[in-house]
Amino acid sequence: MGRVTETKRIRTVRVRDGRLYAGRKGDHVAVEEPLDIRLNGQQLSLTMRTPGSDVELIHGFLHGEGIIASREDIVEARYCDGAVVDDGSGFAQNTYNVMDFTTARPQLQQVPTKRFTTTSACGVCGSESIDAVRQKGRYVLMGSWTVDPRAILDAARNLTDDQAVFSRTGGVHAAALVTRDGEVLVVREDVGRHNAVDKVIGWALLEDRLPLNDCFLLVSSRASFEIAQKAFMAGIPLLACVSAASSLAIDTAQEVGMTLVGFTRAFDDGDGRMNVYTHPERLDLTDAEG
């Protein structure tokens, strides 16, 4: 495969107080390109994403939609001939924007009748209801599970250090899987917050780590229904977001037994705050205060 480009250098005209400021300056922006996801040769989804970790992204997407349960369900993943003509040389080049996954089990050979049209902003539009999500779930979220809130705050404080693309562009979201002890297992970035989540869950699936019952999911964005759904499908008991949570994300978390934390803000002095929307019993508040 060719070199993955996550950022692109551009030139901008900078304006301040209605006046030209500093002339033209170089800048970096996050790359956003389409990814045509095919299952057994048939189109399943078209999503806008930041190139990189495509195999993880698709594994995570397929798992979150209940199409696959483990990495053994996929026997082949390959880029197709999504080629364009190079205007300079006249030679065809693969854009690496079309990927086909071949399933192992006969019952997975048929592409679902539902088609998924996704964008980098909203995830899968028209997803199933909370009841349907519960029916698809394979794991029961662990009840006897606690975490020190300081581990969540420390992870949020350190997340920026692991966001190489964000530090250059300011234009991507991040997702991280973190152990209860605060160890960050993996961080992925993408222009789509749901894509970043698919990438880390896809990584865990490929590493045979599912269910993720000893981890929490930290996202640098708001928590939407799609993200809560993906976390539940991966067996994650706690979801923490830097911004707010939507009403449907809160309803979903409450119904499936997931702890949902919003406005996770860590301060430089070591202190911080968060809002706990659902199932606060998983936070070891006595230990944190004592």
Short mmCIF file of C-alpha atoms in Angstrom, two decimals:
data_model
loop_
_atom_site.label_atom_id
_atom_site.label_comp_id
_atom_site.label_asym_id
_atom_site.label_seq_id
_atom_site.Cartn_x
_atom_site.Cartn_y
_atom_site.Cartn_z
CA MET A 1 0.00 0.00 0.00
CA GLY A 2 1.12 3.55 -0.68
CA ARG A 3 1.96 6.08 1.99
CA VAL A 4 -1.02 7.10 4.12
CA THR A 5 -1.59 10.85 4.18
CA GLU A 6 -3.47 12.06 7.24
CA THR A 7 -2.73 15.77 6.79
CA LYS A 8 -2.41 18.11 3.83
CA ARG A 9 -0.44 21.33 3.64
CA ILE A 10 -2.28 24.37 2.31
CA ARG A 11 -1.82 28.14 2.22
CA THR A 12 -4.28 30.50 3.88
CA VAL A 13 -4.93 34.23 3.93
CA ARG A 14 -5.15 35.37 7.53
CA VAL A 15 -7.43 38.21 8.56
CA ARG A 16 -7.70 39.94 11.94
CA ASP A 17 -10.12 42.74 12.84
CA GLY A 18 -11.15 43.05 9.20
CA ARG A 19 -7.58 43.57 7.99
CA LEU A 20 -5.07 41.38 6.23
CA TYR A 21 -2.89 39.86 8.89
CA ALA A 22 0.53 38.34 8.21
CA GLY A 23 -0.28 37.69 4.54
CA ARG A 24 -0.34 34.13 3.25
CA LYS A 25 0.79 31.47 5.66
CA GLY A 26 1.24 27.73 5.39
CA ASP A 27 -1.10 25.53 7.39
CA HIS A 28 -2.07 21.88 7.77
CA VAL A 29 -5.58 20.45 7.50
CA ALA A 30 -6.87 16.95 8.21
CA VAL A 31 -7.43 14.79 5.16
CA GLU A 32 -11.00 13.63 4.56
CA GLU A 33 -11.64 11.02 1.88
CA PRO A 34 -14.43 8.52 1.09
CA LEU A 35 -14.09 4.87 2.01
CA ASP A 36 -16.31 2.49 0.05
CA ILE A 37 -16.86 -0.54 2.31
CA ARG A 38 -17.82 -3.73 0.53
CA LEU A 39 -18.81 -7.08 2.01
CA ASN A 40 -18.33 -10.14 -0.16
CA GLY A 41 -18.09 -7.95 -3.23
CA GLN A 42 -21.27 -5.98 -2.56
CA GLN A 43 -21.36 -2.37 -1.39
CA LEU A 44 -22.32 -2.04 2.25
CA SER A 45 -21.41 1.49 3.28
CA LEU A 46 -19.78 4.70 2.15
CA THR A 47 -18.14 6.72 4.91
CA MET A 48 -15.97 9.82 5.00
CA ARG A 49 -12.84 9.24 7.03
CA THR A 50 -9.22 10.22 7.60
CA PRO A 51 -7.06 7.60 5.80
CA GLY A 52 -5.17 5.24 8.08
CA SER A 53 -6.14 2.17 10.11
CA ASP A 54 -8.83 1.31 7.54
CA VAL A 55 -8.75 -2.39 8.44
CA GLU A 56 -9.37 -1.56 12.08
CA LEU A 57 -12.10 0.90 11.14
CA ILE A 58 -14.04 -1.63 9.08
CA HIS A 59 -13.66 -4.42 11.64
CA GLY A 60 -14.97 -2.04 14.30
CA PHE A 61 -17.85 -0.89 12.09
CA LEU A 62 -18.91 -4.45 11.22
CA HIS A 63 -18.74 -5.46 14.88
CA GLY A 64 -20.71 -2.44 16.05
CA GLU A 65 -23.49 -3.27 13.61
CA GLY A 66 -23.61 -6.88 14.79
CA ILE A 67 -22.41 -8.29 11.46
CA ILE A 68 -19.28 -9.97 12.85
CA ALA A 69 -18.32 -11.18 16.33
CA SER A 70 -14.59 -11.86 16.03
CA ARG A 71 -11.67 -11.55 13.64
CA GLU A 72 -12.21 -15.17 12.56
CA ASP A 73 -15.40 -14.04 10.82
CA ILE A 74 -13.25 -12.27 8.20
CA VAL A 75 -10.97 -14.35 5.97
CA GLU A 76 -9.74 -11.61 3.66
CA ALA A 77 -9.53 -7.82 3.62
CA ARG A 78 -8.19 -6.15 0.50
CA TYR A 79 -8.18 -2.83 -1.28
CA CYS A 80 -9.97 -2.93 -4.62
CA ASP A 81 -9.15 -1.21 -7.88
CA GLY A 82 -10.48 2.19 -6.95
CA ALA A 83 -8.00 3.69 -9.39
CA VAL A 84 -7.72 7.12 -10.93
CA VAL A 85 -5.46 8.40 -13.69
CA ASP A 86 -2.50 10.45 -12.58
CA ASP A 87 -2.64 13.64 -14.62
CA GLY A 88 1.11 13.94 -14.57
CA SER A 89 2.21 10.51 -15.69
CA GLY A 90 -0.89 8.96 -17.26
CA PHE A 91 -0.47 5.84 -15.11
CA ALA A 92 -3.36 4.54 -13.03
CA GLN A 93 -2.92 4.78 -9.27
CA ASN A 94 -4.91 3.03 -6.58
CA THR A 95 -6.67 5.55 -4.36
CA TYR A 96 -7.02 3.01 -1.50
CA ASN A 97 -10.56 4.23 -0.98
CA VAL A 98 -12.40 0.98 -1.81
CA MET A 99 -12.06 -2.03 0.49
CA ASP A 100 -13.71 -5.46 0.30
CA PHE A 101 -14.06 -7.82 3.25
CA THR A 102 -14.75 -11.53 2.68
CA THR A 103 -16.58 -13.38 5.44
CA ALA A 104 -15.90 -16.90 6.64
CA ARG A 105 -19.29 -18.20 7.72
CA PRO A 106 -22.01 -18.99 5.15
CA GLN A 107 -24.65 -17.06 7.11
CA LEU A 108 -22.54 -13.92 6.73
CA GLN A 109 -22.26 -14.19 2.96
CA GLN A 110 -25.47 -12.28 2.35
CA VAL A 111 -25.02 -8.53 2.61
CA PRO A 112 -27.61 -6.99 5.00
CA THR A 113 -30.55 -5.44 3.19
CA LYS A 114 -30.02 -2.26 5.19
CA ARG A 115 -27.50 0.08 3.56
CA PHE A 116 -25.44 2.45 5.65
CA THR A 117 -24.77 5.97 4.45
CA THR A 118 -22.39 7.68 6.84
CA THR A 119 -20.63 10.99 7.11
CA SER A 120 -17.70 12.16 9.19
CA ALA A 121 -20.13 14.12 11.37
CA CYS A 122 -23.13 12.00 12.25
CA GLY A 123 -22.23 8.34 11.90
CA VAL A 124 -24.87 5.93 10.71
CA CYS A 125 -28.13 7.74 10.16
CA GLY A 126 -31.37 5.97 11.04
CA SER A 127 -29.80 3.38 13.34
CA GLU A 128 -32.01 0.96 15.24
CA SER A 129 -33.82 1.76 18.46
CA ILE A 130 -32.41 1.10 21.92
CA ASP A 131 -34.35 -2.16 22.13
CA ALA A 132 -32.81 -3.36 18.88
CA VAL A 133 -29.34 -2.47 20.17
CA ARG A 134 -29.95 -4.50 23.32
CA GLN A 135 -31.05 -7.47 21.23
CA LYS A 136 -27.87 -7.29 19.15
CA GLY A 137 -25.59 -7.03 22.17
CA ARG A 138 -23.43 -10.07 22.90
CA TYR A 139 -22.09 -9.04 26.29
CA VAL A 140 -23.54 -8.17 29.67
CA LEU A 141 -21.78 -5.13 31.08
CA MET A 142 -19.95 -5.95 34.29
CA GLY A 143 -21.76 -4.72 37.38
CA SER A 144 -19.04 -5.20 40.02
CA TRP A 145 -16.75 -2.71 38.33
CA THR A 146 -15.31 0.48 39.80
CA VAL A 147 -12.77 3.04 38.70
CA ASP A 148 -11.09 5.94 40.44
CA PRO A 149 -12.35 9.17 38.80
CA ARG A 150 -8.76 10.42 38.87
CA ALA A 151 -7.82 7.71 36.35
CA ILE A 152 -10.42 9.14 33.95
CA LEU A 153 -9.16 12.69 34.49
CA ASP A 154 -5.53 11.65 34.01
CA ALA A 155 -6.41 9.91 30.75
CA ALA A 156 -8.29 13.00 29.53
CA ARG A 157 -5.34 15.20 30.51
CA ASN A 158 -2.88 13.02 28.61
CA LEU A 159 -5.05 12.40 25.55
CA THR A 160 -3.87 15.55 23.80
CA ASP A 161 -0.27 14.32 23.92
CA ASP A 162 -1.28 11.29 21.87
CA GLN A 163 -3.10 13.29 19.17
CA ALA A 164 -0.42 13.91 16.56
CA VAL A 165 -2.85 14.83 13.78
CA PHE A 166 -4.88 17.13 16.03
CA SER A 167 -1.76 18.95 17.16
CA ARG A 168 -1.00 19.81 13.53
CA THR A 169 -4.53 20.53 12.31
CA GLY A 170 -6.94 21.02 15.21
CA GLY A 171 -9.45 19.22 13.00
CA VAL A 172 -9.86 15.61 14.15
CA HIS A 173 -11.47 13.66 16.96
CA ALA A 174 -9.75 11.04 19.09
CA ALA A 175 -10.85 7.86 20.85
CA ALA A 176 -8.85 5.91 23.41
CA LEU A 177 -9.21 2.62 25.25
CA VAL A 178 -7.98 2.97 28.83
CA THR A 179 -7.64 0.38 31.58
CA ARG A 180 -9.08 1.01 35.03
CA ASP A 181 -5.53 1.70 36.22
CA GLY A 182 -5.25 4.52 33.72
CA GLU A 183 -3.08 2.78 31.13
CA VAL A 184 -3.87 3.98 27.63
CA LEU A 185 -3.94 0.91 25.38
CA VAL A 186 -4.60 2.58 22.04
CA VAL A 187 -5.48 5.98 20.58
CA ARG A 188 -6.86 6.62 17.10
CA GLU A 189 -7.79 9.87 15.34
CA ASP A 190 -10.26 10.66 12.57
CA VAL A 191 -12.36 13.49 11.18
CA GLY A 192 -15.37 11.39 12.22
CA ARG A 193 -15.79 10.75 15.93
CA HIS A 194 -17.58 7.47 15.22
CA ASN A 195 -14.72 6.41 12.92
CA ALA A 196 -12.19 6.98 15.69
CA VAL A 197 -14.28 4.73 17.95
CA ASP A 198 -14.55 2.06 15.25
CA LYS A 199 -10.77 2.13 14.85
CA VAL A 200 -10.00 1.47 18.53
CA ILE A 201 -12.67 -1.22 18.83
CA GLY A 202 -11.45 -2.76 15.58
CA TRP A 203 -7.95 -2.77 17.05
CA ALA A 204 -9.24 -4.58 20.15
CA LEU A 205 -11.12 -7.13 18.02
CA LEU A 206 -7.99 -7.88 15.98
CA GLU A 207 -6.03 -8.26 19.23
CA ASP A 208 -8.63 -10.71 20.63
CA ARG A 209 -9.41 -8.35 23.52
CA LEU A 210 -13.22 -8.38 23.29
CA PRO A 211 -15.20 -7.99 25.43
CA LEU A 212 -13.53 -4.87 26.79
CA ASN A 213 -14.94 -5.38 30.26
CA ASP A 214 -11.86 -4.06 32.06
CA CYS A 215 -11.55 -0.81 30.08
CA PHE A 216 -13.32 2.46 29.57
CA LEU A 217 -13.70 4.38 26.33
CA LEU A 218 -12.61 8.03 26.24
CA VAL A 219 -13.61 10.27 23.32
CA SER A 220 -12.56 13.85 22.64
CA SER A 221 -16.01 14.74 21.33
CA ARG A 222 -19.59 14.59 22.51
CA ALA A 223 -21.21 11.23 23.18
CA SER A 224 -23.88 10.38 20.63
CA PHE A 225 -26.18 7.38 20.34
CA GLU A 226 -23.86 5.76 17.79
CA ILE A 227 -20.88 5.93 20.14
CA ALA A 228 -22.86 4.55 23.07
CA GLN A 229 -24.08 1.74 20.82
CA LYS A 230 -20.57 0.84 19.69
CA ALA A 231 -19.28 0.87 23.27
CA PHE A 232 -22.08 -1.41 24.44
CA MET A 233 -21.53 -3.84 21.58
CA ALA A 234 -17.86 -4.10 22.63
CA GLY A 235 -18.75 -4.78 26.27
CA ILE A 236 -17.37 -1.47 27.58
CA PRO A 237 -18.90 -0.60 30.99
CA LEU A 238 -17.98 3.12 31.02
CA LEU A 239 -17.94 5.80 28.33
CA ALA A 240 -16.36 9.18 29.05
CA CYS A 241 -16.53 12.14 26.71
CA VAL A 242 -14.85 15.53 26.83
CA SER A 243 -18.01 17.32 25.71
CA ALA A 244 -21.72 16.75 26.31
CA ALA A 245 -23.88 13.67 25.80
CA SER A 246 -27.02 13.55 23.70
CA SER A 247 -30.37 12.58 25.18
CA LEU A 248 -30.48 9.31 23.24
CA ALA A 249 -26.95 8.42 24.33
CA ILE A 250 -28.03 8.93 27.95
CA ASP A 251 -31.18 6.86 27.47
CA THR A 252 -29.18 4.09 25.82
CA ALA A 253 -26.53 4.04 28.55
CA GLN A 254 -29.18 3.96 31.27
CA GLU A 255 -31.03 1.11 29.60
CA VAL A 256 -28.02 -1.14 28.93
CA GLY A 257 -26.32 -0.50 32.28
CA MET A 258 -23.44 1.66 31.07
CA THR A 259 -21.85 4.48 33.05
CA LEU A 260 -21.84 7.64 30.93
CA VAL A 261 -19.62 10.56 31.88
CA GLY A 262 -19.64 13.94 30.16
CA PHE A 263 -17.75 17.24 30.32
CA THR A 264 -14.63 15.40 31.45
CA ARG A 265 -12.26 18.28 32.07
CA ALA A 266 -8.82 17.85 33.58
CA PHE A 267 -6.99 20.92 34.84
CA ASP A 268 -3.24 21.51 34.83
CA ASP A 269 -3.10 21.63 38.63
CA GLY A 270 -4.18 17.99 38.75
CA ASP A 271 -7.79 18.71 39.63
CA GLY A 272 -10.75 18.27 37.31
CA ARG A 273 -14.47 17.76 37.00
CA MET A 274 -17.02 15.63 35.20
CA ASN A 275 -20.76 15.10 34.96
CA VAL A 276 -22.02 11.56 35.54
CA TYR A 277 -25.25 10.95 33.64
CA THR A 278 -25.90 7.28 34.35
CA HIS A 279 -24.86 4.51 36.77
CA PRO A 280 -22.52 6.52 39.05
CA GLU A 281 -21.97 3.44 41.21
CA ARG A 282 -19.00 2.50 39.02
CA LEU A 283 -17.07 5.55 40.17
CA ASP A 284 -15.04 4.94 43.34
CA LEU A 285 -16.02 8.29 44.83
CA THR A 286 -15.31 7.29 48.43
CA ASP A 287 -11.70 6.40 47.57
CA ALA A 288 -11.27 9.61 45.57
CA GLU A 289 -12.53 11.75 48.44
CA GLY A 290 -10.71 9.86 51.12
#
